[in-house]
Amino acid sequence: MTYGPDERALFQDGAATLYEAIVSSGGIDEGDPRISATGPERPAFDLLVELGLVQLDQDSERWNPEDPATVQSRVVSPLSQQASTLLTESSEWARAFGALSQSWRRSPLSTARGPFTYLHLDAIGPFLAGLVSEAEEEMLTAQPQTGRDAASLAAAALRDTAMLERGTKMRTLYQHSARRSSFTAKYVAAVTDRGAEVRTLDEFFNRMIVVDRRVAVIPASDDLQSAIAVREPSVVAYLVDIFERTWERARPFTNRETTTLKDIAAEQRAMTIRMLIEGHSDPVSAKRLGVSPRTYAGYVADLKGEYEAETRFQLGYAMGRAGVSGHEAVPEHDET
């Protein structure tokens, strides 16, 4: 049996707590009112029984706990296999559509529609998959942290590693906040092992993919529900120039030296100060830093503590008196 989100929620919210109580007491009586047919813990208990985490001892009439390690693989392995199958199937569909896309781009109809193609919703993924499958020399990507969940990163890892294994080069930009994501770290490890380069910086930037310096894909709306494929050489060259200038200021993702991490913290602090001085709302500031509003509020709280301020007005006044602008230079260190 494959377990889904509902069972996991029940497991995390109730069954795990009940299991811990059973372990601590060395078992639970078969007639315990908590697990009776109308007892408050009955749904959680039924899940424990179904998972095999508790077994009934007929002699003592008690339910005894079992080692979770013996159960975990039986629950997790089918999910992992299902995920692997879905990703493989997704890759095969993308490859099939990529062949059709290649035929379309070579046709007179494609040229007749001009250097800009608008893509919407479900058309974006297949278009990108086809574009990446055709990459021969280089792919440049800028990926703000928002919108990169585990599923999209897993699909991107399959797509991008296949491209890298063909010998195509790849450079990717993230925001510094991406360093805190375990999913992103796994993706970066997968692509860098195959020769890709990944860097991070504090600045906000829009999502962008450029393939072979001939086609660029950029968002057409803030909600990422539409995109524009650009083939106009002058516009693509302009976007590549922006990428190159930004790349030079960014820091290697794989550099975990203390000096680099300190510099990154200083850059995020400086950008928080700039957001406060410029008067941006917390949601806007959080987005530009690539963090959640809660994390951004924590950054502001740290600044209040640093300047002994209770309110943002007091904080602004204290920073103004100190001549702080958020544009102070961060000491450079060797990135090698």
Tab-separated table of C-alpha atoms in Angstrom:
chain	number	residue	atom	x	y	z
A	1	MET	CA	0.000	0.000	0.000
A	2	THR	CA	1.203	3.523	-0.814
A	3	TYR	CA	0.627	6.147	1.845
A	4	GLY	CA	-0.154	9.742	0.937
A	5	PRO	CA	-0.341	13.227	2.495
A	6	ASP	CA	-3.433	12.461	4.608
A	7	GLU	CA	-1.824	9.457	6.279
A	8	ARG	CA	1.418	11.363	6.790
A	9	ALA	CA	-0.446	14.270	8.426
A	10	LEU	CA	-2.222	11.864	10.789
A	11	PHE	CA	1.097	10.153	11.498
A	12	GLN	CA	2.899	13.409	12.307
A	13	ASP	CA	0.068	15.047	14.254
A	14	GLY	CA	-1.181	12.091	16.279
A	15	ALA	CA	0.242	8.648	15.632
A	16	ALA	CA	3.862	9.607	16.308
A	17	THR	CA	2.922	11.116	19.696
A	18	LEU	CA	0.888	8.048	20.617
A	19	TYR	CA	3.746	5.760	19.559
A	20	GLU	CA	6.182	7.688	21.776
A	21	ALA	CA	3.753	7.330	24.695
A	22	ILE	CA	3.488	3.589	24.068
A	23	VAL	CA	7.279	3.264	23.935
A	24	SER	CA	7.764	5.211	27.162
A	25	SER	CA	5.231	3.047	29.010
A	26	GLY	CA	6.471	-0.214	27.532
A	27	GLY	CA	3.201	-0.918	25.728
A	28	ILE	CA	-0.514	-0.169	26.025
A	29	ASP	CA	-3.339	-2.342	27.326
A	30	GLU	CA	-5.727	-3.721	24.737
A	31	GLY	CA	-8.608	-2.222	26.708
A	32	ASP	CA	-7.074	1.218	27.191
A	33	PRO	CA	-9.893	3.797	26.746
A	34	ARG	CA	-7.669	5.954	24.541
A	35	ILE	CA	-7.726	3.311	21.812
A	36	SER	CA	-11.251	2.018	22.241
A	37	ALA	CA	-13.610	2.139	19.260
A	38	THR	CA	-14.721	5.642	20.283
A	39	GLY	CA	-11.472	6.691	21.950
A	40	PRO	CA	-9.732	9.955	20.973
A	41	GLU	CA	-6.596	8.170	19.838
A	42	ARG	CA	-8.338	5.470	17.799
A	43	PRO	CA	-7.561	6.857	14.272
A	44	ALA	CA	-3.910	7.328	15.212
A	45	PHE	CA	-3.792	3.878	16.788
A	46	ASP	CA	-5.329	2.227	13.710
A	47	LEU	CA	-2.596	3.787	11.589
A	48	LEU	CA	0.100	2.443	13.928
A	49	VAL	CA	-1.415	-1.024	13.636
A	50	GLU	CA	-1.647	-0.741	9.845
A	51	LEU	CA	1.975	0.376	9.627
A	52	GLY	CA	3.097	-2.455	11.889
A	53	LEU	CA	4.536	-0.133	14.523
A	54	VAL	CA	2.601	-1.921	17.280
A	55	GLN	CA	1.861	-5.644	17.649
A	56	LEU	CA	-0.632	-7.350	19.951
A	57	ASP	CA	0.735	-9.800	22.495
A	58	GLN	CA	-2.124	-12.272	22.974
A	59	ASP	CA	-0.775	-13.573	26.263
A	60	SER	CA	-0.488	-10.210	28.023
A	61	GLU	CA	-3.282	-8.544	26.023
A	62	ARG	CA	-1.023	-5.572	25.425
A	63	TRP	CA	0.041	-3.775	22.273
A	64	ASN	CA	3.830	-3.579	22.157
A	65	PRO	CA	5.888	-1.146	20.044
A	66	GLU	CA	8.086	-2.348	17.174
A	67	ASP	CA	11.342	-0.911	15.834
A	68	PRO	CA	10.471	1.893	13.330
A	69	ALA	CA	13.528	1.006	11.243
A	70	THR	CA	11.866	-2.264	10.240
A	71	VAL	CA	8.810	-0.367	9.000
A	72	GLN	CA	10.338	2.685	7.366
A	73	SER	CA	11.607	1.039	4.186
A	74	ARG	CA	8.242	-0.631	3.593
A	75	VAL	CA	6.562	2.792	3.639
A	76	VAL	CA	9.221	4.977	2.020
A	77	SER	CA	10.524	2.660	-0.724
A	78	PRO	CA	7.269	2.519	-2.732
A	79	LEU	CA	7.053	6.321	-2.595
A	80	SER	CA	10.628	6.691	-3.810
A	81	GLN	CA	9.993	4.186	-6.598
A	82	GLN	CA	6.819	6.007	-7.605
A	83	ALA	CA	8.678	9.342	-7.674
A	84	SER	CA	11.452	7.837	-9.780
A	85	THR	CA	8.919	6.385	-12.224
A	86	LEU	CA	7.094	9.707	-12.537
A	87	LEU	CA	10.324	11.621	-13.127
A	88	THR	CA	11.430	9.126	-15.772
A	89	GLU	CA	8.066	9.305	-17.496
A	90	SER	CA	8.167	13.109	-17.340
A	91	SER	CA	11.608	13.088	-18.943
A	92	GLU	CA	10.424	10.776	-21.731
A	93	TRP	CA	7.414	12.987	-22.479
A	94	ALA	CA	9.663	16.057	-22.494
A	95	ARG	CA	12.031	14.323	-24.924
A	96	ALA	CA	9.132	13.402	-27.209
A	97	PHE	CA	7.798	16.937	-27.212
A	98	GLY	CA	11.323	18.263	-27.633
A	99	ALA	CA	11.573	16.483	-30.985
A	100	LEU	CA	8.322	18.101	-32.115
A	101	SER	CA	9.494	21.502	-30.879
A	102	GLN	CA	12.702	21.128	-32.847
A	103	SER	CA	10.711	20.424	-36.015
A	104	TRP	CA	8.510	23.448	-35.322
A	105	ARG	CA	11.435	25.820	-34.803
A	106	ARG	CA	12.956	24.746	-38.111
A	107	SER	CA	9.720	25.323	-40.010
A	108	PRO	CA	8.803	28.544	-41.875
A	109	LEU	CA	5.820	28.967	-39.534
A	110	SER	CA	8.119	29.526	-36.573
A	111	THR	CA	10.083	32.253	-38.360
A	112	ALA	CA	6.912	33.920	-39.595
A	113	ARG	CA	5.756	34.574	-36.030
A	114	GLY	CA	8.733	36.806	-35.306
A	115	PRO	CA	11.498	36.859	-32.666
A	116	PHE	CA	9.154	36.715	-29.647
A	117	THR	CA	7.007	33.739	-28.638
A	118	TYR	CA	4.556	33.906	-25.732
A	119	LEU	CA	4.186	30.763	-23.641
A	120	HIS	CA	1.462	30.085	-21.107
A	121	LEU	CA	1.066	27.711	-18.153
A	122	ASP	CA	1.669	24.078	-19.153
A	123	ALA	CA	3.375	25.058	-22.395
A	124	ILE	CA	6.383	26.517	-20.562
A	125	GLY	CA	7.815	23.246	-19.196
A	126	PRO	CA	7.800	21.299	-22.467
A	127	PHE	CA	9.238	24.286	-24.323
A	128	LEU	CA	12.132	24.556	-21.854
A	129	ALA	CA	12.733	20.810	-21.941
A	130	GLY	CA	12.921	20.883	-25.723
A	131	LEU	CA	15.178	23.934	-25.687
A	132	VAL	CA	17.578	22.371	-23.192
A	133	SER	CA	17.634	19.099	-25.126
A	134	GLU	CA	18.893	21.060	-28.149
A	135	ALA	CA	21.599	22.986	-26.234
A	136	GLU	CA	24.987	22.420	-27.793
A	137	GLU	CA	27.411	24.897	-26.217
A	138	GLU	CA	26.167	26.691	-23.109
A	139	MET	CA	23.192	27.371	-20.879
A	140	LEU	CA	22.989	30.382	-18.563
A	141	THR	CA	20.298	30.460	-15.908
A	142	ALA	CA	19.235	32.914	-13.216
A	143	GLN	CA	16.949	31.330	-10.648
A	144	PRO	CA	15.446	33.347	-7.784
A	145	GLN	CA	14.805	31.117	-4.793
A	146	THR	CA	11.010	31.456	-4.924
A	147	GLY	CA	9.211	28.804	-6.960
A	148	ARG	CA	11.977	26.204	-6.794
A	149	ASP	CA	10.394	23.396	-4.820
A	150	ALA	CA	11.602	19.811	-4.447
A	151	ALA	CA	9.608	18.495	-7.408
A	152	SER	CA	10.732	21.195	-9.847
A	153	LEU	CA	14.358	20.830	-8.739
A	154	ALA	CA	14.232	17.041	-9.175
A	155	ALA	CA	12.874	17.430	-12.696
A	156	ALA	CA	15.473	20.110	-13.453
A	157	ALA	CA	18.248	17.852	-12.172
A	158	LEU	CA	17.312	15.105	-14.628
A	159	ARG	CA	17.017	17.555	-17.506
A	160	ASP	CA	20.199	19.492	-16.752
A	161	THR	CA	22.466	16.543	-15.931
A	162	ALA	CA	21.511	14.937	-19.242
A	163	MET	CA	22.525	18.143	-20.996
A	164	LEU	CA	25.814	18.388	-19.086
A	165	GLU	CA	26.679	14.792	-19.918
A	166	ARG	CA	26.462	15.736	-23.605
A	167	GLY	CA	29.280	18.220	-22.993
A	168	THR	CA	27.230	21.412	-22.789
A	169	LYS	CA	28.471	24.006	-20.288
A	170	MET	CA	26.194	25.516	-17.662
A	171	ARG	CA	26.342	28.468	-15.272
A	172	THR	CA	23.591	29.223	-12.745
A	173	LEU	CA	22.915	32.171	-10.441
A	174	TYR	CA	20.925	31.906	-7.202
A	175	GLN	CA	20.287	34.293	-4.351
A	176	HIS	CA	22.309	33.758	-1.168
A	177	SER	CA	19.172	32.406	0.532
A	178	ALA	CA	19.324	29.317	-1.710
A	179	ARG	CA	22.273	28.101	0.366
A	180	ARG	CA	19.838	27.238	3.170
A	181	SER	CA	17.733	24.910	1.013
A	182	SER	CA	18.628	21.225	1.256
A	183	PHE	CA	16.776	20.544	-2.017
A	184	THR	CA	18.786	23.213	-3.818
A	185	ALA	CA	22.017	21.877	-2.310
A	186	LYS	CA	21.253	18.408	-3.715
A	187	TYR	CA	20.519	19.872	-7.137
A	188	VAL	CA	23.742	21.908	-7.079
A	189	ALA	CA	25.749	18.842	-6.053
A	190	ALA	CA	24.278	16.866	-8.955
A	191	VAL	CA	25.074	19.467	-11.617
A	192	THR	CA	28.460	20.603	-10.284
A	193	ASP	CA	29.625	16.988	-10.228
A	194	ARG	CA	29.101	17.113	-13.995
A	195	GLY	CA	30.942	20.379	-14.561
A	196	ALA	CA	28.337	23.091	-13.972
A	197	GLU	CA	29.202	26.280	-12.101
A	198	VAL	CA	26.804	27.783	-9.545
A	199	ARG	CA	27.135	31.123	-7.757
A	200	THR	CA	24.978	33.192	-5.410
A	201	LEU	CA	24.487	36.884	-4.689
A	202	ASP	CA	22.321	39.053	-2.498
A	203	GLU	CA	20.541	41.022	-5.211
A	204	PHE	CA	17.060	40.380	-6.492
A	205	PHE	CA	16.887	39.416	-10.155
A	206	ASN	CA	14.334	37.947	-12.512
A	207	ARG	CA	14.270	34.363	-13.707
A	208	MET	CA	16.079	33.837	-17.001
A	209	ILE	CA	17.394	30.997	-19.151
A	210	VAL	CA	19.650	31.567	-22.159
A	211	VAL	CA	20.598	28.681	-24.449
A	212	ASP	CA	23.591	28.909	-26.794
A	213	ARG	CA	23.241	32.711	-26.667
A	214	ARG	CA	20.551	32.455	-29.317
A	215	VAL	CA	17.316	31.993	-27.305
A	216	ALA	CA	16.393	33.546	-23.958
A	217	VAL	CA	13.328	32.691	-21.884
A	218	ILE	CA	12.129	35.302	-19.388
A	219	PRO	CA	8.931	35.751	-17.342
A	220	ALA	CA	6.039	37.605	-18.962
A	221	SER	CA	4.214	38.113	-15.654
A	222	ASP	CA	5.004	38.288	-11.943
A	223	ASP	CA	3.039	35.114	-11.184
A	224	LEU	CA	5.280	33.049	-13.522
A	225	GLN	CA	2.213	31.769	-15.369
A	226	SER	CA	3.501	33.028	-18.705
A	227	ALA	CA	6.892	33.502	-20.344
A	228	ILE	CA	8.477	34.984	-23.445
A	229	ALA	CA	10.980	33.168	-25.644
A	230	VAL	CA	13.267	35.785	-27.199
A	231	ARG	CA	15.255	35.121	-30.375
A	232	GLU	CA	16.137	38.694	-31.298
A	233	PRO	CA	19.989	38.655	-31.274
A	234	SER	CA	20.421	42.172	-29.876
A	235	VAL	CA	18.033	41.528	-26.979
A	236	VAL	CA	19.615	38.152	-26.196
A	237	ALA	CA	23.078	39.768	-26.244
A	238	TYR	CA	21.839	42.449	-23.829
A	239	LEU	CA	20.496	39.818	-21.421
A	240	VAL	CA	23.746	37.850	-21.623
A	241	ASP	CA	25.696	41.032	-20.795
A	242	ILE	CA	23.549	41.576	-17.686
A	243	PHE	CA	24.151	37.968	-16.669
A	244	GLU	CA	27.925	38.263	-17.123
A	245	ARG	CA	28.150	41.449	-15.045
A	246	THR	CA	26.100	39.871	-12.287
A	247	TRP	CA	28.127	36.650	-12.448
A	248	GLU	CA	31.342	38.546	-11.733
A	249	ARG	CA	29.894	39.891	-8.460
A	250	ALA	CA	28.511	36.541	-7.290
A	251	ARG	CA	30.165	34.032	-4.959
A	252	PRO	CA	30.696	30.307	-5.672
A	253	PHE	CA	27.964	28.152	-4.129
A	254	THR	CA	30.446	25.451	-3.165
A	255	ASN	CA	32.692	27.861	-1.233
A	256	ARG	CA	31.958	27.229	2.453
A	257	GLU	CA	34.952	29.055	3.894
A	258	THR	CA	34.287	31.109	7.016
A	259	THR	CA	35.308	34.374	5.350
A	260	THR	CA	32.910	33.774	2.458
A	261	LEU	CA	30.011	32.939	4.761
A	262	LYS	CA	30.709	36.070	6.802
A	263	ASP	CA	30.718	38.167	3.645
A	264	ILE	CA	27.404	36.650	2.560
A	265	ALA	CA	25.856	37.453	5.944
A	266	ALA	CA	27.177	41.012	5.640
A	267	GLU	CA	25.710	41.374	2.144
A	268	GLN	CA	22.292	40.176	3.299
A	269	ARG	CA	22.457	42.558	6.267
A	270	ALA	CA	23.325	45.445	3.951
A	271	MET	CA	20.450	44.632	1.624
A	272	THR	CA	18.046	44.480	4.575
A	273	ILE	CA	19.198	47.965	5.541
A	274	ARG	CA	18.629	49.203	1.984
A	275	MET	CA	15.135	47.739	1.946
A	276	LEU	CA	14.313	49.531	5.223
A	277	ILE	CA	15.763	52.851	4.102
A	278	GLU	CA	13.937	52.687	0.767
A	279	GLY	CA	10.663	52.015	2.592
A	280	HIS	CA	9.691	48.726	0.945
A	281	SER	CA	6.981	46.569	2.523
A	282	ASP	CA	8.025	43.384	4.300
A	283	PRO	CA	6.627	41.067	1.547
A	284	VAL	CA	8.491	43.004	-1.157
A	285	SER	CA	11.702	43.099	0.879
A	286	ALA	CA	11.484	39.386	1.666
A	287	LYS	CA	11.006	38.554	-2.009
A	288	ARG	CA	13.998	40.637	-3.024
A	289	LEU	CA	16.135	38.840	-0.451
A	290	GLY	CA	14.692	35.478	-1.469
A	291	VAL	CA	13.511	34.637	2.053
A	292	SER	CA	10.172	34.241	3.803
A	293	PRO	CA	8.536	37.294	5.453
A	294	ARG	CA	9.179	35.628	8.802
A	295	THR	CA	12.901	35.301	8.104
A	296	TYR	CA	13.023	38.905	6.909
A	297	ALA	CA	11.319	40.030	10.123
A	298	GLY	CA	14.089	38.183	11.974
A	299	TYR	CA	16.716	40.167	10.059
A	300	VAL	CA	14.993	43.418	11.082
A	301	ALA	CA	14.799	42.238	14.697
A	302	ASP	CA	18.548	41.558	14.646
A	303	LEU	CA	19.182	45.115	13.439
A	304	LYS	CA	16.955	46.509	16.198
A	305	GLY	CA	18.992	44.607	18.742
A	306	GLU	CA	22.257	45.773	17.188
A	307	TYR	CA	21.219	49.446	17.320
A	308	GLU	CA	19.264	49.124	20.612
A	309	ALA	CA	16.037	50.254	18.944
A	310	GLU	CA	12.513	49.216	19.905
A	311	THR	CA	10.715	50.464	16.787
A	312	ARG	CA	11.596	50.749	13.115
A	313	PHE	CA	11.449	54.530	13.414
A	314	GLN	CA	14.076	54.413	16.170
A	315	LEU	CA	16.096	51.992	14.072
A	316	GLY	CA	16.017	54.314	11.067
A	317	TYR	CA	17.017	57.255	13.223
A	318	ALA	CA	19.899	55.326	14.807
A	319	MET	CA	21.205	54.136	11.438
A	320	GLY	CA	20.886	57.650	10.038
A	321	ARG	CA	22.935	59.102	12.884
A	322	ALA	CA	25.541	56.395	12.336
A	323	GLY	CA	25.685	57.209	8.628
A	324	VAL	CA	24.643	53.693	7.634
A	325	SER	CA	23.262	53.408	4.084
A	326	GLY	CA	23.511	49.725	3.238
A	327	HIS	CA	25.998	50.515	0.481
A	328	GLU	CA	29.107	50.082	2.597
A	329	ALA	CA	31.743	47.939	0.877
A	330	VAL	CA	32.140	44.330	1.978
A	331	PRO	CA	35.810	43.280	2.285
A	332	GLU	CA	36.896	41.053	-0.567
A	333	HIS	CA	38.406	37.630	0.084
A	334	ASP	CA	40.038	35.064	-2.143
A	335	GLU	CA	37.285	32.818	-3.622
A	336	THR	CA	39.610	30.071	-4.782
